[in-house]
Amino acid sequence: MRRFWSIVIAGSVSSAAVQDCLAGDRLFDELRFGASASVQSGNSRESGAFPELTAFFDPLGLDEAVGWQQQLARPRIGLGTSVGTSGEATQVFGGLSWQFSITERIFTEAGFGVTWHDGKLEHNADGPELGCRFLLREHVGAGYRFNAHWSAIAQVAHSSHANLCDGPNDGATRAGIQLGYKF
């Protein structure tokens, strides 16, 4: 019975979030695209560039938030991917992202969620040994708004299992730049 009510509540919340995202004939609040590179050293370093795409949904109305307290209470939902090149790990991630306006144009961002990857779990001489398929992911960044629609953000993202599963835990840390278009 408990499982039934959990499914009903989760379905109701998901339905409300989707309806809010579709308000005003827009599915996404913002789309970001860019690239990152590994900032790790030694055998844990990944080679190549990582094209990235992230979609943000804003069911809680971040744009209407006044002050940092309201911004903190209105995280956006982010879903994205960081595509491995040169045989490195591709990640597909999702989570919550908090954005704080410093000025009208300058902002900071922090986020937390989970990621799935297709990288090597262990015995990797040319990159990180990630230990398990699902990892925790966090990111921080600083950005600049060019106008009401376009922005750029420099971001660092780290993924690891935080010793919550067996196996090595080198993690993957990437830094990059993304351009965003806000609808």
Short mmCIF file of C-alpha atoms in Angstrom, two decimals:
data_model
loop_
_atom_site.label_atom_id
_atom_site.label_comp_id
_atom_site.label_asym_id
_atom_site.label_seq_id
_atom_site.Cartn_x
_atom_site.Cartn_y
_atom_site.Cartn_z
CA MET A 1 0.00 0.00 0.00
CA ARG A 2 2.87 2.37 0.83
CA ARG A 3 4.38 1.72 -2.61
CA PHE A 4 1.04 2.50 -4.29
CA TRP A 5 0.76 5.91 -2.57
CA SER A 6 4.40 6.70 -3.37
CA ILE A 7 3.69 6.08 -7.06
CA VAL A 8 0.50 8.17 -6.97
CA ILE A 9 2.26 11.10 -5.26
CA ALA A 10 5.30 10.92 -7.56
CA GLY A 11 3.01 10.83 -10.61
CA SER A 12 1.05 13.85 -9.39
CA VAL A 13 4.21 15.88 -8.71
CA SER A 14 5.70 14.89 -12.08
CA SER A 15 2.49 15.82 -13.89
CA ALA A 16 2.39 19.23 -12.19
CA ALA A 17 6.04 19.87 -13.04
CA VAL A 18 5.51 18.97 -16.70
CA GLN A 19 2.43 21.21 -16.91
CA ASP A 20 4.41 24.12 -15.41
CA CYS A 21 7.27 23.55 -17.89
CA LEU A 22 4.82 23.63 -20.78
CA ALA A 23 3.20 26.88 -19.62
CA GLY A 24 3.63 29.63 -22.18
CA ASP A 25 4.23 27.14 -25.01
CA ARG A 26 7.80 26.36 -23.96
CA LEU A 27 9.16 23.03 -22.92
CA PHE A 28 12.57 24.21 -21.68
CA ASP A 29 13.53 27.21 -19.60
CA GLU A 30 17.07 27.18 -21.01
CA LEU A 31 19.24 25.10 -23.34
CA ARG A 32 23.03 25.14 -22.94
CA PHE A 33 25.66 23.79 -25.27
CA GLY A 34 29.44 23.82 -25.04
CA ALA A 35 32.47 21.68 -24.33
CA SER A 36 34.64 20.61 -21.42
CA ALA A 37 37.96 18.87 -20.82
CA SER A 38 39.39 16.77 -18.00
CA VAL A 39 41.26 18.70 -15.31
CA GLN A 40 42.62 15.59 -13.58
CA SER A 41 46.27 14.56 -13.72
CA GLY A 42 48.14 11.28 -14.05
CA ASN A 43 46.36 8.08 -15.06
CA SER A 44 42.97 9.54 -14.05
CA ARG A 45 43.11 12.20 -16.77
CA GLU A 46 40.69 11.76 -19.67
CA SER A 47 41.86 12.75 -23.14
CA GLY A 48 39.90 14.66 -25.75
CA ALA A 49 37.10 17.19 -25.56
CA PHE A 50 33.61 16.52 -24.23
CA PRO A 51 30.75 18.21 -26.13
CA GLU A 52 27.95 19.03 -23.69
CA LEU A 53 24.23 19.75 -23.88
CA THR A 54 22.01 20.59 -20.90
CA ALA A 55 18.28 21.37 -20.78
CA PHE A 56 16.87 23.22 -17.79
CA PHE A 57 13.25 23.13 -16.65
CA ASP A 58 11.90 25.78 -14.25
CA PRO A 59 8.71 24.48 -12.59
CA LEU A 60 9.27 26.63 -9.47
CA GLY A 61 9.64 30.01 -11.24
CA LEU A 62 13.24 31.10 -10.65
CA ASP A 63 12.66 34.17 -12.85
CA GLU A 64 10.10 35.51 -10.36
CA ALA A 65 12.45 35.07 -7.36
CA VAL A 66 13.48 38.24 -5.53
CA GLY A 67 16.64 37.97 -3.42
CA TRP A 68 18.91 35.05 -2.68
CA GLN A 69 16.48 33.41 -0.24
CA GLN A 70 13.82 33.00 -2.94
CA GLN A 71 16.48 31.94 -5.47
CA LEU A 72 17.62 29.25 -3.02
CA ALA A 73 14.03 27.99 -2.68
CA ARG A 74 13.56 27.71 -6.48
CA PRO A 75 16.06 25.27 -8.00
CA ARG A 76 15.75 24.34 -11.64
CA ILE A 77 15.79 20.77 -12.93
CA GLY A 78 18.68 20.02 -15.27
CA LEU A 79 19.07 17.07 -17.66
CA GLY A 80 22.08 16.71 -19.90
CA THR A 81 24.95 14.82 -21.39
CA SER A 82 28.71 15.13 -21.67
CA VAL A 83 29.76 13.10 -24.71
CA GLY A 84 33.02 11.18 -24.51
CA THR A 85 35.41 11.49 -27.43
CA SER A 86 38.68 9.62 -27.86
CA GLY A 87 37.12 6.55 -26.22
CA GLU A 88 36.46 8.27 -22.89
CA ALA A 89 33.30 8.09 -20.75
CA THR A 90 30.02 9.60 -21.89
CA GLN A 91 27.84 10.81 -19.04
CA VAL A 92 24.06 11.32 -18.91
CA PHE A 93 23.05 13.35 -15.87
CA GLY A 94 20.17 14.94 -14.04
CA GLY A 95 19.66 16.92 -10.87
CA LEU A 96 18.82 20.23 -9.27
CA SER A 97 20.59 23.49 -10.04
CA TRP A 98 20.54 26.71 -8.02
CA GLN A 99 21.32 30.00 -9.74
CA PHE A 100 22.09 33.23 -7.87
CA SER A 101 22.20 36.66 -9.49
CA ILE A 102 25.12 38.80 -8.29
CA THR A 103 24.18 41.67 -10.61
CA GLU A 104 21.73 41.91 -13.49
CA ARG A 105 24.35 40.29 -15.75
CA ILE A 106 26.66 38.25 -13.48
CA PHE A 107 25.46 35.03 -11.82
CA THR A 108 26.76 31.97 -10.02
CA GLU A 109 25.39 28.46 -10.10
CA ALA A 110 25.71 25.25 -8.11
CA GLY A 111 24.06 21.90 -8.69
CA PHE A 112 23.79 18.37 -7.38
CA GLY A 113 22.43 15.17 -8.89
CA VAL A 114 23.32 11.79 -10.36
CA THR A 115 24.99 10.64 -13.55
CA TRP A 116 25.20 7.39 -15.49
CA HIS A 117 28.37 6.76 -17.51
CA ASP A 118 29.75 4.19 -19.92
CA GLY A 119 33.39 4.51 -18.78
CA LYS A 120 35.63 1.82 -17.34
CA LEU A 121 34.86 0.71 -13.81
CA GLU A 122 38.38 -0.60 -13.10
CA HIS A 123 41.65 -1.66 -14.76
CA ASN A 124 41.92 1.57 -16.79
CA ALA A 125 45.45 2.69 -17.61
CA ASP A 126 44.30 5.69 -19.70
CA GLY A 127 41.63 7.33 -17.56
CA PRO A 128 39.72 7.20 -14.31
CA GLU A 129 38.55 3.97 -12.71
CA LEU A 130 34.99 4.92 -11.79
CA GLY A 131 33.90 1.91 -9.70
CA CYS A 132 30.18 1.80 -10.56
CA ARG A 133 27.80 2.96 -13.33
CA PHE A 134 25.84 5.52 -11.32
CA LEU A 135 27.75 8.36 -9.68
CA LEU A 136 26.93 11.47 -7.70
CA ARG A 137 27.52 14.67 -9.68
CA GLU A 138 28.01 18.22 -8.51
CA HIS A 139 28.90 21.37 -10.40
CA VAL A 140 29.75 25.02 -9.75
CA GLY A 141 30.05 27.87 -12.20
CA ALA A 142 30.10 31.58 -12.82
CA GLY A 143 28.32 33.18 -15.75
CA TYR A 144 27.53 36.33 -17.65
CA ARG A 145 24.20 37.30 -19.26
CA PHE A 146 24.65 39.11 -22.59
CA ASN A 147 20.93 39.91 -22.80
CA ALA A 148 17.58 38.42 -21.77
CA HIS A 149 18.20 35.30 -23.87
CA TRP A 150 21.95 34.61 -24.24
CA SER A 151 24.50 33.80 -21.53
CA ALA A 152 27.86 32.08 -21.07
CA ILE A 153 29.02 30.08 -18.07
CA ALA A 154 32.39 28.66 -17.02
CA GLN A 155 31.74 25.50 -15.08
CA VAL A 156 33.53 22.71 -13.20
CA ALA A 157 31.70 19.38 -12.72
CA HIS A 158 32.83 16.41 -10.62
CA SER A 159 31.35 12.91 -10.60
CA SER A 160 32.25 10.08 -8.21
CA HIS A 161 30.52 7.42 -6.13
CA ALA A 162 31.67 8.88 -2.77
CA ASN A 163 32.61 5.35 -1.64
CA LEU A 164 28.94 4.33 -1.71
CA CYS A 165 29.75 1.28 -3.85
CA ASP A 166 32.68 -1.12 -4.08
CA GLY A 167 35.58 -0.58 -6.41
CA PRO A 168 37.94 2.25 -7.24
CA ASN A 169 36.75 5.84 -6.98
CA ASP A 170 38.98 8.05 -9.14
CA GLY A 171 36.01 10.17 -10.16
CA ALA A 172 35.84 12.39 -13.23
CA THR A 173 36.39 16.15 -13.03
CA ARG A 174 35.81 18.30 -16.10
CA ALA A 175 35.88 22.06 -16.67
CA GLY A 176 34.45 23.92 -19.63
CA ILE A 177 32.41 26.73 -21.11
CA GLN A 178 28.79 26.63 -22.22
CA LEU A 179 26.57 29.06 -24.08
CA GLY A 180 22.98 29.24 -22.92
CA TYR A 181 19.78 30.32 -24.63
CA LYS A 182 16.91 31.18 -22.27
CA PHE A 183 13.43 30.98 -23.75
#
